[in-house]
């Protein structure tokens, strides 16, 4: 076959030099036609759109033609012509076809309309479907949006460690990292495991958040963000929790909680606008196939200011809803951690737009959050979104060394390996704020997918680490 340099289908669709000879490579989605002419829908992953390959059967070898089946990989040389019937502007009249990889009828993606559950079982192949192609292209584009947003505002991308020896944040939900022989653990007289001879000489785990190290960077470089994998061994089998997920964590020196809310709102809106601008075909596909309200929801989030409301006021609204006959699964009272049903009630039923809830009871929030004068609440902020509930969690940080230490003692936080964190408050402390956005929660919102397992290529959840 003549060697012609490959044109990606996404690029081919934009060309207008009809009559040019081109090469396309990709996987067969469908094949149909008559005894004389066949139409092959070829997809190479560069776009949701297939290119139609027109094959004049008389001009090709019969044995080769038999191998053009759903899932087969082809290289096609042909002439680019204007298309009338394919739904696209361009199609290719085949001159030469090479079968790069045949595909027999055991291929599981023969016909359309598989359930999402089944596709999760074949997560190694699901990127070849329209739906997952769209989701993973959007995932890439949202990662670019995040870097773009922070880079153009002078934030530095800071890499925090994945292996950590501090357990003050995620006690109870951390995955341990060890090279010890688990069948032969040395213990001291109290029964506690001796870690002296373990790889790091102490107990180590996978990080639940890059925030604490992010604060070290923010109090030096001013404005930073992290964007990396985080791990939580929480045994919550929900459509919004993964054991391994990606988190985006900006941290900014001199920002107070108001600045932090402004940043969060501007950031999410930037990302949603980016999806509309850069992923139009994929978003439209998901809108038409799964979620007819998707595009409208994206646009409505852009139009409106987010509601900003103290937790205490939010609880009053929820209590009034209960008094009015609304049924929640979990009880609601001042001091309760809000469940996703409560968050969604505020967003979807009551305000009908995103809500930033602030000033939570200190008992249900982390030790490092700035304490309010009332002695009861801390300067926390959660951004709550339609269909998702919490998409961002953040706060202004406690900058005062003594107040921070008091809180640490009150909460019995194990701080033996945290001297370095406390040094930020000891040496030139400053007001600062930050938040964490769950990348997959953002993807749930912009794709309209309803299960978080379907916006990450290879989900890790309790009892599931396949592929
Ligand atoms: P939730 O209450 O939903 O369990 P959280 O309060 O434990 O979340 P944070 O510790 O505030 O979460 O983490 C910051 C953000 O990371 C959350 O707002 C959410 O978007 C995301 N996130 C937290 N846990 C998970 C998880 N297990 N899987 C995916 N994303 C998560
Ligand atoms: Mn949170």
Coordinates of C-alpha atoms and ligand atoms in Angstrom, one line a residue:
X1 CA 0.0 0.0 0.0
X2 CA 1.2 3.5 -0.9
X3 CA 2.6 5.4 2.2
X4 CA 0.6 8.5 2.7
X5 CA 0.8 10.4 6.0
X6 CA -2.2 9.9 8.2
X7 CA -4.9 12.5 8.6
X8 CA -6.8 12.4 11.9
X9 CA -10.5 12.3 11.3
X10 CA -11.0 15.4 13.5
X11 CA -8.7 17.3 11.1
X12 CA -10.2 15.7 8.0
X13 CA -13.7 17.0 8.9
X14 CA -12.3 20.6 8.7
X15 CA -10.7 20.2 5.3
X16 CA -12.2 21.5 2.1
X17 CA -9.6 20.5 -0.5
X18 CA -11.9 17.9 -2.0
X19 CA -10.1 15.6 -4.5
X20 CA -7.0 15.3 -2.3
X21 CA -5.7 11.8 -1.6
X22 CA -5.6 11.1 2.1
X23 CA -4.9 8.3 4.5
X24 CA -7.1 7.6 7.5
X25 CA -6.7 4.9 10.1
X26 CA -9.2 3.8 12.7
X27 CA -11.7 1.1 14.0
X28 CA -14.8 0.0 12.2
X29 CA -18.0 1.0 13.9
X30 CA -20.5 -0.2 11.4
X31 CA -20.6 -1.6 7.9
X32 CA -23.6 -1.5 5.6
X33 CA -24.6 -1.3 2.0
X34 CA -25.5 -3.3 -1.1
X35 CA -23.8 -6.0 -3.2
X36 CA -21.9 -3.2 -5.2
X37 CA -21.1 -0.5 -2.6
X38 CA -20.5 -0.6 1.1
X39 CA -20.3 2.2 3.6
X40 CA -18.0 1.8 6.5
X41 CA -18.2 4.2 9.6
X42 CA -14.6 4.5 10.7
X43 CA -13.7 6.1 14.1
X44 CA -10.1 7.0 15.2
X45 CA -10.9 8.5 18.6
X46 CA -9.9 12.1 17.6
X47 CA -13.6 13.1 17.5
X48 CA -17.0 11.6 18.3
X49 CA -17.7 11.8 14.5
X50 CA -17.1 8.8 12.2
X51 CA -15.8 9.3 8.7
X52 CA -17.7 7.4 6.0
X53 CA -15.6 5.2 3.8
X54 CA -17.2 4.3 0.5
X55 CA -16.0 1.0 -0.8
X56 CA -16.7 -0.1 -4.4
X57 CA -16.7 -3.9 -3.7
X58 CA -15.7 -4.9 -7.2
X59 CA -12.3 -3.2 -6.9
X60 CA -11.2 -5.1 -3.8
X61 CA -10.1 -8.6 -2.9
X62 CA -12.9 -10.6 -1.5
X63 CA -10.9 -12.2 1.3
X64 CA -9.8 -8.8 2.5
X65 CA -13.4 -7.5 2.4
X66 CA -14.5 -10.3 4.7
X67 CA -12.2 -9.0 7.4
X68 CA -13.9 -5.6 7.5
X69 CA -16.0 -6.3 10.6
X70 CA -17.1 -4.3 13.6
X71 CA -14.1 -3.5 15.7
X72 CA -11.5 -4.3 13.0
X73 CA -8.7 -1.8 12.6
X74 CA -8.1 -0.4 9.1
X75 CA -5.8 1.8 7.2
X76 CA -7.5 3.4 4.2
X77 CA -6.0 5.4 1.3
X78 CA -8.6 7.2 -0.7
X79 CA -10.0 10.4 -2.2
X80 CA -11.6 13.0 0.0
X81 CA -15.0 14.0 -1.4
X82 CA -17.9 16.1 -0.4
X83 CA -20.5 14.0 1.3
X84 CA -24.3 14.2 1.0
X85 CA -25.6 11.2 2.9
X86 CA -23.1 10.6 5.7
X87 CA -24.2 13.4 8.0
X88 CA -20.7 14.8 7.7
X89 CA -19.2 17.2 5.2
X90 CA -16.5 14.9 4.1
X91 CA -16.2 11.2 3.1
X92 CA -13.5 9.0 1.7
X93 CA -13.7 7.0 -1.6
X94 CA -11.5 4.0 -0.8
X95 CA -8.6 3.3 -3.2
X96 CA -6.6 0.9 -1.0
X97 CA -7.5 -0.8 2.2
X98 CA -5.2 -2.6 4.6
X99 CA -6.5 -4.6 7.5
X100 CA -4.2 -3.7 10.4
X101 CA -6.1 -5.8 12.9
X102 CA -9.0 -8.2 12.3
X103 CA -11.7 -8.5 14.9
X104 CA -13.8 -11.6 15.2
X105 CA -17.4 -11.9 16.5
X106 CA -16.3 -12.5 20.1
X107 CA -15.7 -8.7 20.3
X108 CA -18.0 -7.6 23.1
X109 CA -18.9 -4.3 21.5
X110 CA -20.8 -5.7 18.5
X111 CA -24.1 -3.9 18.9
X112 CA -25.1 -0.7 20.6
X113 CA -27.0 -0.2 23.7
X114 CA -24.9 -1.9 26.4
X115 CA -25.7 -1.1 30.0
X116 CA -23.2 1.1 31.9
X117 CA -22.7 -1.8 34.4
X118 CA -21.7 -4.1 31.6
X119 CA -19.4 -1.5 30.1
X120 CA -17.7 -1.2 33.5
X121 CA -16.9 -4.9 33.4
X122 CA -15.1 -4.3 30.1
X123 CA -13.4 -1.0 31.1
X124 CA -10.4 -2.0 29.0
X125 CA -12.5 -1.7 25.8
X126 CA -15.1 0.9 26.8
X127 CA -13.0 3.8 25.5
X128 CA -13.9 2.6 22.0
X129 CA -17.6 3.4 22.6
X130 CA -19.0 6.8 21.6
X131 CA -20.0 7.5 25.2
X132 CA -16.6 6.8 26.8
X133 CA -14.7 8.4 23.9
X134 CA -16.7 11.6 24.6
X135 CA -16.2 11.4 28.4
X136 CA -12.4 10.8 28.1
X137 CA -11.9 13.6 25.6
X138 CA -13.8 15.9 27.9
X139 CA -11.7 14.7 30.8
X140 CA -8.5 15.7 28.9
X141 CA -10.0 19.1 28.0
X142 CA -11.0 19.8 31.6
X143 CA -7.5 19.0 32.8
X144 CA -6.2 21.6 30.2
X145 CA -8.8 24.1 31.5
X146 CA -7.5 23.7 35.0
X147 CA -3.9 24.4 34.1
X148 CA -4.9 27.3 31.8
X149 CA -7.1 28.9 34.5
X150 CA -4.4 28.9 37.1
X151 CA -1.4 29.5 34.9
X152 CA -2.9 32.7 33.4
X153 CA -3.6 34.0 36.9
X154 CA 0.0 33.5 38.0
X155 CA -0.5 30.4 40.1
X156 CA 2.3 27.8 40.2
X157 CA 1.6 24.1 39.7
X158 CA 3.2 22.5 42.8
X159 CA 3.8 18.8 43.1
X160 CA 2.9 17.4 46.5
X161 CA 3.9 13.9 47.6
X162 CA 1.7 10.9 47.1
X163 CA 3.4 8.9 49.9
X164 CA 3.0 10.6 53.2
X165 CA 3.8 9.9 56.8
X166 CA 1.3 12.3 58.3
X167 CA -2.1 10.8 59.3
X168 CA -3.6 13.9 60.9
X169 CA -6.0 14.5 58.0
X170 CA -7.3 11.2 57.0
X171 CA -7.1 9.0 60.1
X172 CA -9.0 5.8 59.4
X173 CA -9.3 6.2 55.7
X174 CA -5.7 5.9 54.6
X175 CA -4.1 3.1 52.5
X176 CA -0.9 2.0 54.1
X177 CA 2.4 1.8 52.1
X178 CA 4.7 -0.9 53.4
X179 CA 7.4 -3.3 52.3
X180 CA 7.0 -5.3 55.5
X181 CA 6.2 -9.0 55.4
X182 CA 2.6 -9.0 56.6
X183 CA 2.9 -12.6 57.8
X184 CA 5.6 -11.7 60.2
X185 CA 5.0 -8.3 61.8
X186 CA 7.2 -7.3 64.7
X187 CA 5.3 -5.8 67.6
X188 CA 6.3 -4.1 70.9
X189 CA 5.1 -5.2 74.3
X190 CA 1.9 -3.1 73.9
X191 CA 1.1 -5.0 70.7
X192 CA 1.8 -2.0 68.4
X193 CA 3.5 -2.7 65.2
X194 CA 7.2 -1.6 65.0
X195 CA 7.9 0.3 61.8
X196 CA 11.6 1.0 62.5
X197 CA 12.6 -1.5 59.9
X198 CA 10.0 -0.6 57.3
X199 CA 11.0 1.2 54.2
X200 CA 10.5 4.7 55.5
X201 CA 11.4 3.8 59.1
X202 CA 7.9 4.8 60.1
X203 CA 4.2 4.2 59.2
X204 CA 3.5 5.6 55.7
X205 CA 0.3 5.9 53.6
X206 CA -1.1 7.2 50.4
X207 CA -2.1 10.9 50.6
X208 CA -5.7 11.9 51.1
X209 CA -5.0 15.5 50.1
X210 CA -2.0 17.7 49.1
X211 CA -3.3 20.6 51.1
X212 CA -0.9 20.6 54.0
X213 CA 2.1 20.6 51.7
X214 CA 0.2 23.1 49.5
X215 CA 0.1 25.5 52.4
X216 CA 3.9 25.3 52.7
X217 CA 4.1 26.4 49.0
X218 CA 1.5 29.1 49.2
X219 CA 3.3 30.7 52.2
X220 CA 6.4 30.9 50.0
X221 CA 5.3 31.3 46.4
X222 CA 2.0 33.1 47.1
X223 CA -0.5 31.3 44.8
X224 CA -0.2 27.6 44.0
X225 CA -2.3 24.7 43.0
X226 CA -1.9 21.0 43.1
X227 CA -3.5 18.6 40.7
X228 CA -2.9 14.9 41.3
X229 CA -4.2 11.6 42.5
X230 CA -5.5 11.2 46.1
X231 CA -6.6 8.1 47.9
X232 CA -9.3 7.4 50.4
X233 CA -10.1 4.0 51.9
X234 CA -13.5 5.2 53.0
X235 CA -15.9 2.3 52.6
X236 CA -18.6 4.3 50.9
X237 CA -20.1 2.6 47.9
X238 CA -21.8 5.6 46.4
X239 CA -22.1 7.0 42.9
X240 CA -19.9 10.0 44.0
X241 CA -17.0 8.3 45.8
X242 CA -13.9 6.6 44.5
X243 CA -11.0 5.1 46.4
X244 CA -8.6 6.8 44.0
X245 CA -9.5 10.2 42.6
X246 CA -7.9 13.3 41.3
X247 CA -8.1 16.5 43.3
X248 CA -7.3 20.1 42.3
X249 CA -6.2 22.2 45.3
X250 CA -5.4 25.9 45.0
X251 CA -3.9 27.6 48.1
X252 CA -3.5 31.3 48.2
X253 CA -1.6 33.5 50.7
X254 CA -3.5 36.6 51.8
X255 CA -6.9 35.4 50.6
X256 CA -9.7 35.4 53.1
X257 CA -12.8 33.3 52.9
X258 CA -14.6 35.9 50.6
X259 CA -11.6 35.8 48.2
X260 CA -11.7 32.0 48.4
X261 CA -15.4 31.9 47.4
X262 CA -14.8 34.4 44.6
X263 CA -11.9 32.2 43.3
X264 CA -14.0 29.0 43.6
X265 CA -16.9 30.5 41.7
X266 CA -14.8 32.0 38.9
X267 CA -12.8 28.7 38.6
X268 CA -15.9 26.5 38.2
X269 CA -17.5 28.9 35.7
X270 CA -14.3 29.0 33.7
X271 CA -14.2 25.2 33.5
X272 CA -17.8 24.9 32.5
X273 CA -17.4 27.6 29.8
X274 CA -14.3 25.7 28.6
X275 CA -16.4 22.5 28.2
X276 CA -18.9 24.4 26.1
X277 CA -16.3 26.1 24.0
X278 CA -13.9 23.2 23.5
X279 CA -16.0 20.0 23.8
X280 CA -19.1 21.1 21.9
X281 CA -19.5 17.9 19.8
X282 CA -19.0 15.5 22.8
X283 CA -21.2 17.5 25.1
X284 CA -23.9 17.6 22.5
X285 CA -23.7 13.9 22.0
X286 CA -24.0 13.2 25.8
X287 CA -26.9 15.7 26.0
X288 CA -28.8 14.0 23.2
X289 CA -28.1 10.4 24.3
X290 CA -28.2 10.5 28.1
X291 CA -29.2 13.8 29.7
X292 CA -31.5 16.1 27.7
X293 CA -31.0 18.8 30.3
X294 CA -27.2 18.8 30.3
X295 CA -26.4 21.8 28.1
X296 CA -29.1 23.9 29.7
X297 CA -27.7 23.1 33.1
X298 CA -24.2 24.1 32.1
X299 CA -25.5 27.4 30.7
X300 CA -27.6 28.1 33.8
X301 CA -24.6 27.7 36.1
X302 CA -22.7 30.3 34.0
X303 CA -25.5 32.8 34.1
X304 CA -26.2 33.0 37.8
X305 CA -24.3 34.1 40.9
X306 CA -23.9 31.3 43.4
X307 CA -25.9 31.7 46.6
X308 CA -23.7 32.3 49.6
X309 CA -25.2 31.2 52.8
X310 CA -24.1 30.3 56.4
X311 CA -24.6 26.7 57.4
X312 CA -26.9 27.8 60.2
X313 CA -29.3 29.4 57.7
X314 CA -29.1 26.4 55.5
X315 CA -30.1 24.1 58.4
X316 CA -33.1 26.4 59.1
X317 CA -34.3 26.0 55.5
X318 CA -33.9 22.2 55.7
X319 CA -35.7 22.1 59.1
X320 CA -38.5 24.2 57.6
X321 CA -38.7 21.7 54.7
X322 CA -39.1 18.8 57.1
X323 CA -41.8 20.7 59.0
X324 CA -43.5 21.2 55.7
X325 CA -43.6 17.5 55.1
X326 CA -40.5 16.9 53.1
X327 CA -38.9 13.5 53.9
X328 CA -35.1 13.1 54.2
X329 CA -33.4 9.8 54.8
X330 CA -31.0 11.3 57.4
X331 CA -32.0 13.6 60.3
X332 CA -31.2 17.3 60.1
X333 CA -30.4 19.5 63.0
X334 CA -27.8 22.1 63.9
X335 CA -24.5 20.3 64.2
X336 CA -25.3 17.5 61.7
X337 CA -23.0 16.9 58.7
X338 CA -25.1 17.5 55.6
X339 CA -25.9 14.4 53.5
X340 CA -26.0 14.7 49.7
X341 CA -29.8 14.7 49.8
X342 CA -29.7 17.9 52.0
X343 CA -27.2 19.6 49.8
X344 CA -29.2 18.8 46.7
X345 CA -32.5 20.0 48.3
X346 CA -30.9 23.4 48.9
X347 CA -29.5 23.6 45.4
X348 CA -32.2 21.9 43.3
X349 CA -35.4 22.6 45.2
X350 CA -34.9 25.7 47.3
X351 CA -32.5 28.0 45.5
X352 CA -32.4 26.4 42.0
X353 CA -28.8 27.4 41.6
X354 CA -25.4 26.5 43.1
X355 CA -24.9 27.3 46.8
X356 CA -21.8 28.0 48.8
X357 CA -22.4 27.1 52.3
X358 CA -20.1 28.7 54.9
X359 CA -19.3 28.8 58.6
X360 CA -19.9 25.1 59.6
X361 CA -19.9 23.8 63.2
X362 CA -16.2 23.3 64.1
X363 CA -17.0 19.7 65.3
X364 CA -17.7 18.5 61.8
X365 CA -14.7 20.2 60.1
X366 CA -10.9 19.8 60.1
X367 CA -8.6 21.2 62.7
X368 CA -6.8 23.7 60.4
X369 CA -9.9 25.8 59.6
X370 CA -10.0 29.4 60.9
X371 CA -12.1 29.7 64.0
X372 CA -14.9 32.3 64.1
X373 CA -15.5 34.7 67.0
X374 CA -18.6 32.8 68.0
X375 CA -16.5 29.9 69.3
X376 CA -18.8 27.5 67.6
X377 CA -18.2 27.7 63.8
X378 CA -15.2 27.7 61.5
X379 CA -14.6 29.6 58.2
X380 CA -15.3 26.6 56.0
X381 CA -17.0 26.7 52.6
X382 CA -18.5 23.9 50.6
X383 CA -19.7 24.5 47.1
X384 CA -22.8 22.5 46.4
X385 CA -24.0 21.7 42.9
X386 CA -27.1 20.4 41.2
X387 CA -27.1 16.6 40.7
X388 CA -23.8 16.3 42.6
X389 CA -24.0 17.9 46.1
X390 CA -20.5 18.8 47.3
X391 CA -18.2 19.6 44.5
X392 CA -15.7 21.7 46.4
X393 CA -14.6 21.8 50.1
X394 CA -12.4 24.5 51.4
X395 CA -11.7 27.1 54.1
X396 CA -9.7 30.0 55.3
X397 CA -7.0 28.4 57.4
X398 CA -6.2 29.1 61.0
X399 CA -3.2 31.4 60.9
X400 CA -2.7 31.8 64.6
X401 CA -0.2 29.3 66.1
X402 CA -1.8 29.2 69.6
X403 CA -5.4 28.8 68.4
X404 CA -4.3 26.1 66.0
X405 CA -2.4 24.2 68.8
X406 CA -5.4 24.5 71.1
X407 CA -7.6 23.0 68.4
X408 CA -5.2 20.2 67.7
X409 CA -5.1 19.2 71.4
X410 CA -8.9 19.4 71.7
X411 CA -9.4 17.1 68.7
X412 CA -6.6 14.7 69.8
X413 CA -5.0 15.0 66.4
X414 CA -1.8 12.9 66.1
X415 CA 0.8 15.6 65.3
X416 CA 4.1 13.9 65.9
X417 CA 5.2 14.1 62.3
X418 CA 3.7 17.6 61.7
X419 CA 6.3 20.0 63.1
X420 CA 6.9 21.2 59.6
X421 CA 3.3 22.2 59.1
X422 CA 3.3 24.2 62.4
X423 CA 6.4 26.1 61.3
X424 CA 4.2 28.0 58.7
X425 CA 2.5 29.5 61.7
X426 CA 5.6 29.9 63.7
X427 CA 7.6 31.8 61.1
X428 CA 6.0 34.7 59.3
X429 CA 2.4 33.4 59.5
X430 CA -0.1 34.9 57.2
X431 CA -3.8 34.7 56.4
X432 CA -4.4 32.2 53.6
X433 CA -7.2 30.1 52.1
X434 CA -7.7 27.3 49.7
X435 CA -10.0 24.6 48.6
X436 CA -10.2 21.1 47.0
X437 CA -12.2 20.3 43.9
X438 CA -12.8 16.7 43.2
X439 CA -11.9 16.4 39.5
X440 CA -14.3 13.5 38.9
X441 CA -17.2 15.4 40.6
X442 CA -16.6 18.3 38.1
X443 CA -16.6 15.7 35.3
X444 CA -19.9 14.3 36.5
X445 CA -21.3 17.8 36.2
X446 CA -20.0 18.6 32.7
X447 CA -20.7 15.2 31.2
X448 CA -24.1 14.5 32.8
X449 CA -22.9 11.0 33.8
X450 CA -24.6 9.8 37.0
X451 CA -22.0 7.4 38.4
X452 CA -18.4 8.6 39.2
X453 CA -17.1 5.2 38.0
X454 CA -18.0 6.3 34.5
X455 CA -15.8 9.5 34.4
X456 CA -12.5 7.9 35.3
X457 CA -10.9 5.3 33.0
X458 CA -10.2 2.6 35.5
X459 CA -12.2 3.2 38.7
X460 CA -11.0 1.9 42.1
X461 CA -13.8 1.3 44.6
X462 CA -14.3 -1.2 47.5
X463 CA -13.6 -4.7 46.2
X464 CA -12.8 -3.5 42.7
X465 CA -9.3 -2.8 41.3
X466 CA -9.5 -4.5 37.9
X467 CA -7.4 -3.4 34.9
Ligands
LIG1 P1 -17.9 14.0 50.8 O1 -18.6 14.7 52.0 O2 -18.6 14.1 49.5 O3 -17.5 12.6 51.2 P2 -15.5 15.2 51.7 O4 -16.1 16.3 52.5 O5 -14.9 14.0 52.4 O6 -16.5 14.8 50.6 P3 -13.1 16.8 51.1 O7 -12.2 16.2 52.1 O8 -13.7 18.2 51.4 O9 -14.3 15.8 50.8 O10 -12.4 16.8 49.7 C1 -12.5 17.9 48.7 C2 -13.3 17.4 47.5 O11 -12.8 16.2 47.0 C3 -14.8 17.2 47.7 O12 -15.5 18.4 47.7 C4 -15.1 16.3 46.6 O13 -15.3 17.0 45.4 C5 -13.9 15.5 46.4 N1 -14.0 14.1 47.0 C6 -13.9 13.8 48.3 N2 -13.9 12.5 48.5 C7 -14.0 11.9 47.3 C8 -14.1 10.6 46.9 N3 -14.0 9.6 47.7 N4 -14.2 10.4 45.5 C9 -14.2 11.4 44.6 N5 -14.2 12.7 45.0 C10 -14.1 13.0 46.3
LIG2 MN1 -15.7 18.4 52.3

